[in-house]
Amino acid sequence: MKERTEAQKKIVTRFAPSPTGFMHVGGVRTALFAWAFAKKHNGTFILRIEDTDRAREVPGSIEQIMESLKWIGIEWNEGPDIGGPHGPYIQSQRLESYKKYAQILIDKGLAYADPYTKDEIEVFRKKAEEEKRPFLYRDHRPTNPPVWDGTQPLRYKTPVIKSYEWHDLVRGDLKAGPEALDDFILIKSDGYPTYNFAHIIDDLEMGVTHIFRADEFISSTPKFLSLYEGLGIEHPQFATVPPILGSEGTKKLGKRDGAKSILDYKDEGYLPDAMMNFLAFIGWNPGDEREVFSPSEFVEAFSIDGIQKAGGQLNEDKLDWLNKEHIKMLPTEDVKEKIISYISEHTKKLDTFNLRIDSIVPLIKERIVKFKDVSDMEEQGELQYFFTSPEYSKDILLCAEKQRKGKEHLTVKDLKPIFETLKELLNSLKEDAVISPESIKEALWPFADAEGRGLVLWALRTSLSGKERSPDPFVLVSVLGIQESVQRIDIALQKLSHE
């Protein structure tokens, strides 16, 4: 029997998802903890695909799993795409290994071919219900089971029905009574192993030392411990991570409850470092006041002691905040590249795009929390006015009426001098070497004070952008330039002249 040598005591963790659909945050968070623990201790992190449930397998899932992990920054040392000394790393390619250990259990008298049909098992189950007792397969072990030929299910014959106690690195000391034990299927009639059997064999052969797992596996641990004993092997250490709760904070998040694919967050323009930072804090704490971590800082800070027992809430408002913080840390060129990738080809082909994009990147950066917000801004017409003169009705100009204090009835006749004076003041800046928002404000502010700041700024903002809301109008002038700004004020005057 294979034993773990001292050389194999090097920390080895794994993430072993089933290819039954997209990867959501719960699975990725488990992978993240396993990866960080191995990386911090210079260990090995393995990606293994558990594809023995053939009926539920979804084509393309393996590729999606790998893309999801790579996007967030999780790289593996061994896996189906890069190989390694313990391959293959897809369970359906390891069937001979499971048969070998199945035969060992048969030879030890700890496994038997299940001779019963589904109908016969249903009869046993109904009788147990009628007698108000739990249905247990071990109550119906065949006296002389047939020789296992691979066409019948192979069941583990639990050798000792007893209580179990074990230590979990997160949950502490746990225990379960003998009622948790039963004879369970090792290999199904289709020749594929069950999870209960395959993961134990794979972990043994790959030298896994620490298993990071979801809390749903706690109830099955007594069965696993019995099988470890039956095989005569040492079990890895268990670290049960807390569940991720939905936005209400009361129910475990699942695909049926709106859990999104991790790649949906990528498409929405979240940064991978921010996503890693966010997931790390769902159920883990560094023990200090820090909240913003780079991947390397997270790995350095990570410890199993920091994993909490209670569930952690998925709070996307916190994700937005973290993403904003990570955007702030990006080099300007990286921010610019990201922003441009979310702008339509139509806008990027405008003559003034390359001329002005550098000036507006800081404005966009200030307003967004994720990069898809750039697309949303464009759809709402909040980008086009930077590159081309906006289309709008004169009604928006007349709304300036609401900004005027001390005069109830503002007419078009009253507005025209405002625009004329704005033109004059802007033209006076034409010869200045540098036209900054500050210099523009300095030139216009006395006039705004005299006529009413709300009125003057509204007139300037709407004539330049065609919008009720926009960046600071002084910034708009500095981006557009004096000539373009004056031309747009002329257009506003023309609109007011055509009553």
Short mmCIF file of C-alpha atoms in Angstrom, two decimals:
data_model
loop_
_atom_site.label_atom_id
_atom_site.label_comp_id
_atom_site.label_asym_id
_atom_site.label_seq_id
_atom_site.Cartn_x
_atom_site.Cartn_y
_atom_site.Cartn_z
CA MET A 1 0.00 0.00 0.00
CA LYS A 2 1.24 3.49 -0.88
CA GLU A 3 2.37 5.53 2.14
CA ARG A 4 3.29 9.18 2.33
CA THR A 5 7.03 9.51 2.86
CA GLU A 6 8.69 12.45 4.62
CA ALA A 7 9.58 13.89 1.22
CA GLN A 8 5.89 13.94 0.42
CA LYS A 9 5.15 15.99 3.53
CA LYS A 10 5.79 19.09 1.47
CA ILE A 11 2.48 20.96 1.39
CA VAL A 12 0.31 19.89 -1.51
CA THR A 13 -3.17 21.27 -2.03
CA ARG A 14 -5.66 20.79 -4.81
CA PHE A 15 -8.79 22.16 -6.34
CA ALA A 16 -10.96 19.48 -7.91
CA PRO A 17 -14.10 20.89 -9.54
CA SER A 18 -16.66 18.97 -11.56
CA PRO A 19 -17.24 20.18 -15.14
CA THR A 20 -20.98 20.54 -14.66
CA GLY A 21 -21.37 24.24 -15.50
CA PHE A 22 -19.84 27.61 -14.86
CA MET A 23 -17.55 28.48 -11.97
CA HIS A 24 -19.22 30.72 -9.41
CA VAL A 25 -17.65 32.62 -6.55
CA GLY A 26 -17.92 29.80 -4.00
CA GLY A 27 -15.78 27.40 -6.00
CA VAL A 28 -13.23 30.04 -6.90
CA ARG A 29 -12.94 31.17 -3.26
CA THR A 30 -12.15 27.57 -2.21
CA ALA A 31 -9.53 27.35 -4.95
CA LEU A 32 -8.11 30.71 -3.84
CA PHE A 33 -7.53 29.58 -0.26
CA ALA A 34 -5.95 26.29 -1.35
CA TRP A 35 -3.70 28.09 -3.85
CA ALA A 36 -2.64 30.80 -1.39
CA PHE A 37 -1.78 28.26 1.31
CA ALA A 38 0.40 26.20 -1.04
CA LYS A 39 2.05 29.26 -2.55
CA LYS A 40 2.85 30.83 0.82
CA HIS A 41 4.57 27.63 1.96
CA ASN A 42 6.37 26.97 -1.35
CA GLY A 43 4.17 23.95 -1.86
CA THR A 44 2.35 22.50 -4.84
CA PHE A 45 -1.13 23.43 -6.02
CA ILE A 46 -2.88 20.90 -8.26
CA LEU A 47 -5.86 21.39 -10.54
CA ARG A 48 -7.79 18.15 -10.98
CA ILE A 49 -11.02 17.62 -12.88
CA GLU A 50 -13.59 15.30 -11.30
CA ASP A 51 -15.65 14.29 -14.33
CA THR A 52 -17.06 10.97 -13.14
CA ASP A 53 -20.67 12.18 -13.15
CA ARG A 54 -21.02 11.80 -16.88
CA ALA A 55 -24.74 12.60 -16.99
CA ARG A 56 -24.23 16.10 -15.55
CA GLU A 57 -21.13 17.05 -17.51
CA VAL A 58 -21.48 20.24 -19.56
CA PRO A 59 -19.32 20.56 -22.70
CA GLY A 60 -16.80 23.37 -22.45
CA SER A 61 -16.82 23.43 -18.64
CA ILE A 62 -13.20 22.35 -18.26
CA GLU A 63 -12.02 25.21 -20.44
CA GLN A 64 -14.28 27.62 -18.54
CA ILE A 65 -12.90 26.42 -15.20
CA MET A 66 -9.32 27.00 -16.30
CA GLU A 67 -10.13 30.40 -17.82
CA SER A 68 -11.88 31.47 -14.61
CA LEU A 69 -8.97 30.53 -12.38
CA LYS A 70 -6.35 32.05 -14.68
CA TRP A 71 -8.28 35.30 -14.95
CA ILE A 72 -8.31 35.83 -11.20
CA GLY A 73 -4.60 35.00 -11.01
CA ILE A 74 -4.63 31.40 -9.77
CA GLU A 75 -1.95 29.32 -11.49
CA TRP A 76 -1.43 25.63 -10.82
CA ASN A 77 1.79 23.62 -10.66
CA GLU A 78 0.18 20.46 -12.01
CA GLY A 79 -2.99 20.06 -14.03
CA PRO A 80 -4.75 18.74 -17.12
CA ASP A 81 -3.27 21.34 -19.47
CA ILE A 82 0.33 21.33 -18.24
CA GLY A 83 0.68 17.77 -16.94
CA GLY A 84 2.90 16.80 -14.04
CA PRO A 85 4.35 13.79 -12.23
CA HIS A 86 0.96 12.57 -10.96
CA GLY A 87 -1.08 12.72 -14.14
CA PRO A 88 -3.45 12.26 -15.71
CA TYR A 89 -5.41 15.01 -13.95
CA ILE A 90 -8.85 14.18 -15.31
CA GLN A 91 -10.59 11.41 -13.38
CA SER A 92 -12.13 9.74 -16.42
CA GLN A 93 -8.57 9.06 -17.57
CA ARG A 94 -7.63 7.39 -14.26
CA LEU A 95 -10.09 4.47 -14.24
CA GLU A 96 -7.42 1.79 -13.98
CA SER A 97 -6.12 3.37 -10.79
CA TYR A 98 -9.57 3.14 -9.16
CA LYS A 99 -9.96 -0.47 -10.25
CA LYS A 100 -6.59 -1.31 -8.66
CA TYR A 101 -7.62 0.04 -5.27
CA ALA A 102 -11.09 -1.45 -5.63
CA GLN A 103 -9.48 -4.87 -6.03
CA ILE A 104 -7.37 -4.26 -2.93
CA LEU A 105 -10.56 -3.63 -0.95
CA ILE A 106 -12.22 -6.73 -2.43
CA ASP A 107 -9.22 -8.86 -1.49
CA LYS A 108 -9.43 -7.49 2.07
CA GLY A 109 -13.13 -8.36 2.25
CA LEU A 110 -14.06 -4.66 2.38
CA ALA A 111 -15.99 -4.34 -0.87
CA TYR A 112 -18.73 -6.34 -2.51
CA ALA A 113 -20.71 -6.38 -5.74
CA ASP A 114 -24.20 -5.01 -5.17
CA PRO A 115 -26.60 -7.66 -6.56
CA TYR A 116 -29.81 -5.69 -6.03
CA THR A 117 -31.98 -4.05 -8.66
CA LYS A 118 -33.42 -0.57 -8.18
CA ASP A 119 -36.83 -2.12 -7.50
CA GLU A 120 -35.43 -4.39 -4.80
CA ILE A 121 -33.67 -1.48 -3.12
CA GLU A 122 -36.90 0.51 -3.23
CA VAL A 123 -38.69 -2.32 -1.40
CA PHE A 124 -36.02 -2.21 1.33
CA ARG A 125 -36.39 1.56 1.56
CA LYS A 126 -40.19 1.48 1.87
CA LYS A 127 -40.05 -1.18 4.55
CA ALA A 128 -37.66 0.97 6.58
CA GLU A 129 -40.06 3.90 6.25
CA GLU A 130 -42.98 1.80 7.41
CA GLU A 131 -40.97 0.64 10.44
CA LYS A 132 -39.93 4.26 11.10
CA ARG A 133 -36.21 3.55 10.99
CA PRO A 134 -33.48 4.92 8.72
CA PHE A 135 -32.76 2.97 5.60
CA LEU A 136 -29.21 1.58 5.64
CA TYR A 137 -27.57 -0.49 2.93
CA ARG A 138 -25.48 -2.24 5.55
CA ASP A 139 -28.65 -3.86 6.86
CA HIS A 140 -29.00 -5.69 3.53
CA ARG A 141 -25.50 -6.93 2.80
CA PRO A 142 -25.72 -10.05 0.63
CA THR A 143 -24.51 -13.23 2.30
CA ASN A 144 -22.84 -14.53 -0.86
CA PRO A 145 -22.33 -11.58 -3.20
CA PRO A 146 -21.48 -12.33 -6.82
CA VAL A 147 -17.97 -11.88 -8.13
CA TRP A 148 -17.57 -8.28 -9.19
CA ASP A 149 -17.20 -8.12 -12.95
CA GLY A 150 -17.49 -4.36 -13.39
CA THR A 151 -21.12 -4.40 -14.52
CA GLN A 152 -22.61 -4.12 -11.03
CA PRO A 153 -22.07 -1.33 -8.51
CA LEU A 154 -19.23 -2.05 -6.10
CA ARG A 155 -19.99 -1.11 -2.51
CA TYR A 156 -17.64 -0.43 0.37
CA LYS A 157 -18.28 -2.79 3.28
CA THR A 158 -17.88 -0.58 6.31
CA PRO A 159 -15.74 -2.77 8.60
CA VAL A 160 -16.56 -1.22 11.97
CA ILE A 161 -19.69 0.72 12.84
CA LYS A 162 -18.47 3.25 15.35
CA SER A 163 -18.28 6.91 16.27
CA TYR A 164 -15.57 9.09 14.74
CA GLU A 165 -13.74 12.13 15.99
CA TRP A 166 -11.48 14.27 13.84
CA HIS A 167 -9.81 17.64 13.80
CA ASP A 168 -10.59 20.32 11.25
CA LEU A 169 -8.07 23.14 10.89
CA VAL A 170 -10.91 25.68 10.70
CA ARG A 171 -13.79 24.13 12.63
CA GLY A 172 -11.74 22.52 15.38
CA ASP A 173 -12.61 19.11 16.87
CA LEU A 174 -15.63 17.45 15.28
CA LYS A 175 -17.37 14.14 15.83
CA ALA A 176 -20.21 11.98 14.51
CA GLY A 177 -22.00 8.92 15.77
CA PRO A 178 -22.25 5.48 14.14
CA GLU A 179 -25.48 6.47 12.41
CA ALA A 180 -23.34 8.47 9.95
CA LEU A 181 -21.83 5.26 8.54
CA ASP A 182 -23.24 3.08 5.81
CA ASP A 183 -22.05 0.94 2.91
CA PHE A 184 -21.61 3.27 -0.05
CA ILE A 185 -20.88 2.81 -3.72
CA LEU A 186 -17.24 2.91 -4.75
CA ILE A 187 -17.64 2.23 -8.47
CA LYS A 188 -20.90 2.58 -10.36
CA SER A 189 -22.28 0.10 -12.87
CA ASP A 190 -20.98 2.30 -15.71
CA GLY A 191 -17.41 1.68 -14.52
CA TYR A 192 -16.88 5.18 -13.17
CA PRO A 193 -16.00 5.78 -9.52
CA THR A 194 -18.06 7.90 -7.17
CA TYR A 195 -16.67 11.08 -5.65
CA ASN A 196 -16.50 9.33 -2.26
CA PHE A 197 -13.96 6.86 -3.64
CA ALA A 198 -12.15 8.70 -6.42
CA HIS A 199 -11.08 11.78 -4.51
CA ILE A 200 -9.50 9.66 -1.78
CA ILE A 201 -7.48 7.65 -4.28
CA ASP A 202 -6.46 10.73 -6.23
CA ASP A 203 -5.40 12.60 -3.10
CA LEU A 204 -3.35 9.58 -2.02
CA GLU A 205 -1.58 9.16 -5.34
CA MET A 206 -0.96 12.89 -5.75
CA GLY A 207 0.40 13.31 -2.22
CA VAL A 208 -2.22 15.88 -1.16
CA THR A 209 -1.55 17.04 2.41
CA HIS A 210 -4.32 19.60 2.95
CA ILE A 211 -7.89 19.56 1.64
CA PHE A 212 -9.72 22.88 1.48
CA ARG A 213 -13.38 22.01 1.09
CA ALA A 214 -16.93 23.28 1.45
CA ASP A 215 -18.94 22.59 4.61
CA GLU A 216 -21.27 20.23 2.77
CA PHE A 217 -18.59 17.52 3.06
CA ILE A 218 -18.53 17.49 6.86
CA SER A 219 -21.43 15.05 7.07
CA SER A 220 -19.64 12.59 4.78
CA THR A 221 -16.36 12.71 6.68
CA PRO A 222 -17.07 9.59 8.82
CA LYS A 223 -17.47 7.56 5.61
CA PHE A 224 -14.21 8.98 4.29
CA LEU A 225 -12.41 8.19 7.56
CA SER A 226 -13.67 4.61 7.46
CA LEU A 227 -12.38 4.22 3.92
CA TYR A 228 -8.99 5.70 4.83
CA GLU A 229 -8.78 3.11 7.59
CA GLY A 230 -9.91 0.34 5.26
CA LEU A 231 -7.15 1.23 2.82
CA GLY A 232 -4.64 1.59 5.62
CA ILE A 233 -3.65 5.13 4.71
CA GLU A 234 -3.23 8.44 6.52
CA HIS A 235 -5.82 11.06 5.66
CA PRO A 236 -4.85 14.63 4.68
CA GLN A 237 -5.65 17.51 6.96
CA PHE A 238 -9.09 19.06 6.47
CA ALA A 239 -9.78 22.79 6.29
CA THR A 240 -13.50 23.44 5.88
CA VAL A 241 -14.15 26.91 4.51
CA PRO A 242 -17.32 28.81 5.50
CA PRO A 243 -20.23 29.10 3.06
CA ILE A 244 -20.77 32.24 1.02
CA LEU A 245 -24.15 33.77 1.85
CA GLY A 246 -26.38 35.73 -0.50
CA SER A 247 -26.94 39.46 -0.30
CA GLU A 248 -29.52 39.01 2.48
CA GLY A 249 -26.90 37.29 4.60
CA THR A 250 -29.20 34.44 5.63
CA LYS A 251 -29.00 31.81 2.90
CA LYS A 252 -26.10 30.01 1.27
CA LEU A 253 -25.44 31.39 -2.20
CA GLY A 254 -25.98 28.91 -5.03
CA LYS A 255 -26.47 28.92 -8.77
CA ARG A 256 -30.23 28.77 -8.23
CA ASP A 257 -30.02 31.87 -6.05
CA GLY A 258 -28.42 34.09 -8.67
CA ALA A 259 -24.77 33.20 -8.20
CA LYS A 260 -22.98 34.45 -11.29
CA SER A 261 -20.18 32.93 -13.28
CA ILE A 262 -16.87 34.40 -12.18
CA LEU A 263 -16.33 35.37 -15.83
CA ASP A 264 -19.45 37.55 -15.71
CA TYR A 265 -17.49 39.80 -13.35
CA LYS A 266 -14.68 39.87 -15.89
CA ASP A 267 -17.11 40.92 -18.62
CA GLU A 268 -18.49 43.65 -16.36
CA GLY A 269 -15.04 45.17 -16.14
CA TYR A 270 -13.93 44.20 -12.66
CA LEU A 271 -10.18 43.86 -12.22
CA PRO A 272 -8.87 40.36 -11.39
CA ASP A 273 -6.79 41.69 -8.49
CA ALA A 274 -9.88 43.37 -7.04
CA MET A 275 -11.89 40.16 -7.45
CA MET A 276 -9.21 38.16 -5.66
CA ASN A 277 -9.12 40.78 -2.90
CA PHE A 278 -12.92 40.64 -2.60
CA LEU A 279 -13.19 36.84 -2.47
CA ALA A 280 -10.34 36.59 0.04
CA PHE A 281 -12.30 38.67 2.54
CA ILE A 282 -15.42 36.51 2.31
CA GLY A 283 -14.69 34.26 5.24
CA TRP A 284 -11.11 35.34 5.95
CA ASN A 285 -9.51 38.21 7.81
CA PRO A 286 -5.84 39.22 8.03
CA GLY A 287 -6.17 40.12 11.70
CA ASP A 288 -5.58 43.83 11.19
CA GLU A 289 -7.33 46.84 9.65
CA ARG A 290 -6.08 46.38 6.09
CA GLU A 291 -8.70 45.91 3.40
CA VAL A 292 -6.90 46.48 0.09
CA PHE A 293 -4.43 43.77 -0.90
CA SER A 294 -2.42 42.97 -3.99
CA PRO A 295 -2.22 39.24 -4.81
CA SER A 296 1.30 38.99 -3.35
CA GLU A 297 0.24 40.82 -0.18
CA PHE A 298 -2.70 38.47 0.22
CA VAL A 299 -0.52 35.38 -0.13
CA GLU A 300 1.94 36.76 2.41
CA ALA A 301 -0.85 37.53 4.89
CA PHE A 302 -2.88 34.35 4.37
CA SER A 303 -3.15 31.81 7.15
CA ILE A 304 -5.68 29.14 8.00
CA ASP A 305 -6.05 30.75 11.43
CA GLY A 306 -7.66 33.73 9.69
CA ILE A 307 -10.45 31.65 8.13
CA GLN A 308 -13.69 32.14 10.04
CA LYS A 309 -16.24 29.47 10.87
CA ALA A 310 -19.37 31.49 10.13
CA GLY A 311 -20.60 32.20 6.62
CA GLY A 312 -19.53 35.35 4.81
CA GLN A 313 -21.92 37.59 2.91
CA LEU A 314 -21.50 38.37 -0.79
CA ASN A 315 -21.68 42.17 -0.78
CA GLU A 316 -21.23 43.56 -4.27
CA ASP A 317 -21.16 47.12 -2.92
CA LYS A 318 -17.91 46.12 -1.21
CA LEU A 319 -16.68 44.67 -4.50
CA ASP A 320 -17.42 47.99 -6.22
CA TRP A 321 -15.48 49.87 -3.56
CA LEU A 322 -12.51 47.50 -3.79
CA ASN A 323 -12.50 47.67 -7.57
CA LYS A 324 -12.46 51.46 -7.41
CA GLU A 325 -9.47 51.28 -5.06
CA HIS A 326 -7.62 48.91 -7.40
CA ILE A 327 -8.39 51.13 -10.41
CA LYS A 328 -6.73 54.00 -8.52
CA MET A 329 -3.57 51.92 -8.21
CA LEU A 330 -3.33 51.13 -11.92
CA PRO A 331 -0.82 53.02 -14.08
CA THR A 332 -2.51 55.67 -16.23
CA GLU A 333 -1.66 53.85 -19.46
CA ASP A 334 -3.32 50.68 -18.18
CA VAL A 335 -6.44 52.63 -17.21
CA LYS A 336 -6.49 54.25 -20.64
CA GLU A 337 -6.17 50.89 -22.38
CA LYS A 338 -9.01 49.42 -20.31
CA ILE A 339 -11.27 52.41 -20.91
CA ILE A 340 -10.67 52.35 -24.66
CA SER A 341 -11.52 48.63 -24.79
CA TYR A 342 -15.04 49.47 -23.54
CA ILE A 343 -15.65 52.31 -26.01
CA SER A 344 -17.44 51.51 -29.28
CA GLU A 345 -15.61 51.37 -32.58
CA HIS A 346 -17.85 54.16 -33.86
CA THR A 347 -16.66 56.57 -31.19
CA LYS A 348 -13.04 55.50 -31.56
CA LYS A 349 -13.18 56.40 -35.27
CA LEU A 350 -14.21 60.01 -34.62
CA ASP A 351 -11.59 62.54 -35.76
CA THR A 352 -11.11 64.05 -32.32
CA PHE A 353 -10.89 60.76 -30.39
CA ASN A 354 -7.11 60.35 -30.33
CA LEU A 355 -6.69 64.09 -29.76
CA ARG A 356 -8.84 64.19 -26.60
CA ILE A 357 -8.83 60.71 -25.09
CA ASP A 358 -5.81 61.41 -22.86
CA SER A 359 -7.58 64.43 -21.39
CA ILE A 360 -10.80 62.60 -20.57
CA VAL A 361 -9.28 59.41 -19.11
CA PRO A 362 -8.93 61.03 -15.64
CA LEU A 363 -12.56 62.23 -15.84
CA ILE A 364 -13.85 58.77 -16.72
CA LYS A 365 -11.62 57.13 -14.13
CA GLU A 366 -13.12 59.35 -11.44
CA ARG A 367 -16.70 58.40 -12.35
CA ILE A 368 -16.50 54.62 -12.83
CA VAL A 369 -16.36 51.76 -10.34
CA LYS A 370 -15.91 49.09 -13.03
CA PHE A 371 -14.90 49.38 -16.65
CA LYS A 372 -18.27 48.39 -18.09
CA ASP A 373 -19.46 51.70 -16.65
CA VAL A 374 -17.62 53.24 -19.60
CA SER A 375 -19.96 51.43 -22.01
CA ASP A 376 -22.93 52.51 -19.93
CA MET A 377 -21.74 56.12 -20.03
CA GLU A 378 -21.48 55.95 -23.79
CA GLU A 379 -24.95 54.41 -24.16
CA GLN A 380 -26.35 57.24 -22.04
CA GLY A 381 -24.64 59.84 -24.24
CA GLU A 382 -22.15 60.87 -21.58
CA LEU A 383 -19.03 60.42 -23.73
CA GLN A 384 -19.95 61.59 -27.21
CA TYR A 385 -19.95 65.32 -26.36
CA PHE A 386 -16.22 65.09 -25.66
CA PHE A 387 -15.61 64.21 -29.30
CA THR A 388 -18.44 65.77 -31.30
CA SER A 389 -20.90 68.62 -30.87
CA PRO A 390 -23.96 67.33 -28.99
CA GLU A 391 -27.51 67.17 -30.29
CA TYR A 392 -30.08 68.64 -27.89
CA SER A 393 -33.25 70.71 -27.67
CA LYS A 394 -33.21 74.36 -26.59
CA ASP A 395 -35.55 73.30 -23.79
CA ILE A 396 -32.56 72.14 -21.77
CA LEU A 397 -31.06 75.62 -22.08
CA LEU A 398 -34.26 77.21 -20.85
CA CYS A 399 -34.14 75.02 -17.77
CA ALA A 400 -31.52 77.52 -16.65
CA GLU A 401 -34.55 79.49 -15.56
CA LYS A 402 -34.61 77.26 -12.50
CA GLN A 403 -31.08 78.27 -11.63
CA ARG A 404 -31.82 82.02 -11.58
CA LYS A 405 -32.33 83.50 -8.14
CA GLY A 406 -34.38 86.64 -7.58
CA LYS A 407 -36.07 86.60 -11.00
CA GLU A 408 -39.15 84.46 -11.54
CA HIS A 409 -39.56 84.85 -15.28
CA LEU A 410 -36.37 84.34 -17.27
CA THR A 411 -36.78 84.73 -21.04
CA VAL A 412 -34.71 83.78 -24.07
CA LYS A 413 -33.88 87.48 -24.31
CA ASP A 414 -32.37 87.32 -20.82
CA LEU A 415 -30.27 84.24 -21.67
CA LYS A 416 -28.60 85.55 -24.80
CA PRO A 417 -26.39 88.10 -23.00
CA ILE A 418 -25.18 85.29 -20.71
CA PHE A 419 -23.91 83.31 -23.67
CA GLU A 420 -22.47 86.40 -25.36
CA THR A 421 -20.50 87.30 -22.26
CA LEU A 422 -19.27 83.70 -21.88
CA LYS A 423 -17.97 83.89 -25.46
CA GLU A 424 -16.16 87.14 -24.80
CA LEU A 425 -14.56 85.90 -21.61
CA LEU A 426 -13.42 82.65 -23.22
CA ASN A 427 -12.02 84.45 -26.25
CA SER A 428 -10.00 86.63 -23.91
CA LEU A 429 -8.13 83.50 -22.89
CA LYS A 430 -7.21 82.54 -26.43
CA GLU A 431 -3.69 83.88 -26.28
CA ASP A 432 -2.84 82.24 -22.94
CA ALA A 433 -0.10 79.63 -23.17
CA VAL A 434 -1.90 77.15 -20.91
CA ILE A 435 -5.68 76.87 -20.67
CA SER A 436 -6.30 75.00 -17.43
CA PRO A 437 -9.58 74.48 -15.59
CA GLU A 438 -8.24 76.82 -12.90
CA SER A 439 -7.49 79.64 -15.34
CA ILE A 440 -10.91 79.25 -16.95
CA LYS A 441 -12.62 79.38 -13.57
CA GLU A 442 -10.61 82.47 -12.63
CA ALA A 443 -11.77 84.23 -15.81
CA LEU A 444 -15.45 83.28 -15.48
CA TRP A 445 -16.03 83.32 -11.73
CA PRO A 446 -16.56 87.07 -11.21
CA PHE A 447 -19.22 87.01 -13.93
CA ALA A 448 -20.84 83.93 -12.37
CA ASP A 449 -20.88 85.67 -8.98
CA ALA A 450 -22.55 88.73 -10.47
CA GLU A 451 -25.19 86.94 -12.57
CA GLY A 452 -25.73 83.90 -10.35
CA ARG A 453 -23.41 80.89 -10.30
CA GLY A 454 -26.19 78.41 -10.94
CA LEU A 455 -27.38 80.25 -14.03
CA VAL A 456 -23.95 80.82 -15.60
CA LEU A 457 -22.63 77.32 -14.91
CA TRP A 458 -25.87 75.77 -16.19
CA ALA A 459 -25.59 77.77 -19.40
CA LEU A 460 -21.96 76.76 -19.85
CA ARG A 461 -22.53 73.11 -19.00
CA THR A 462 -25.58 72.58 -21.22
CA SER A 463 -24.18 74.44 -24.22
CA LEU A 464 -20.99 72.37 -24.15
CA SER A 465 -22.46 68.93 -23.33
CA GLY A 466 -26.18 69.09 -24.08
CA LYS A 467 -26.65 67.40 -20.69
CA GLU A 468 -28.02 68.43 -17.32
CA ARG A 469 -25.11 66.61 -15.69
CA SER A 470 -21.52 66.49 -16.85
CA PRO A 471 -18.01 66.91 -15.48
CA ASP A 472 -17.08 70.34 -14.16
CA PRO A 473 -17.81 72.81 -17.00
CA PHE A 474 -14.40 74.45 -16.50
CA VAL A 475 -12.84 71.03 -17.14
CA LEU A 476 -15.02 70.62 -20.22
CA VAL A 477 -13.68 73.87 -21.65
CA SER A 478 -10.09 72.77 -21.00
CA VAL A 479 -10.69 69.45 -22.79
CA LEU A 480 -12.58 70.89 -25.75
CA GLY A 481 -10.39 73.95 -26.12
CA ILE A 482 -11.45 77.58 -26.45
CA GLN A 483 -12.31 77.44 -30.15
CA GLU A 484 -14.57 74.40 -29.87
CA SER A 485 -16.19 75.74 -26.69
CA VAL A 486 -17.00 79.07 -28.35
CA GLN A 487 -18.43 77.28 -31.38
CA ARG A 488 -20.74 75.27 -29.14
CA ILE A 489 -21.90 78.41 -27.33
CA ASP A 490 -22.68 79.89 -30.79
CA ILE A 491 -24.84 76.84 -31.51
CA ALA A 492 -26.69 77.44 -28.23
CA LEU A 493 -27.33 81.03 -29.27
CA GLN A 494 -28.67 79.87 -32.60
CA LYS A 495 -31.04 77.48 -30.84
CA LEU A 496 -32.33 80.31 -28.65
CA SER A 497 -32.82 82.52 -31.71
CA HIS A 498 -35.16 80.01 -33.35
CA GLU A 499 -38.19 80.25 -31.07
#
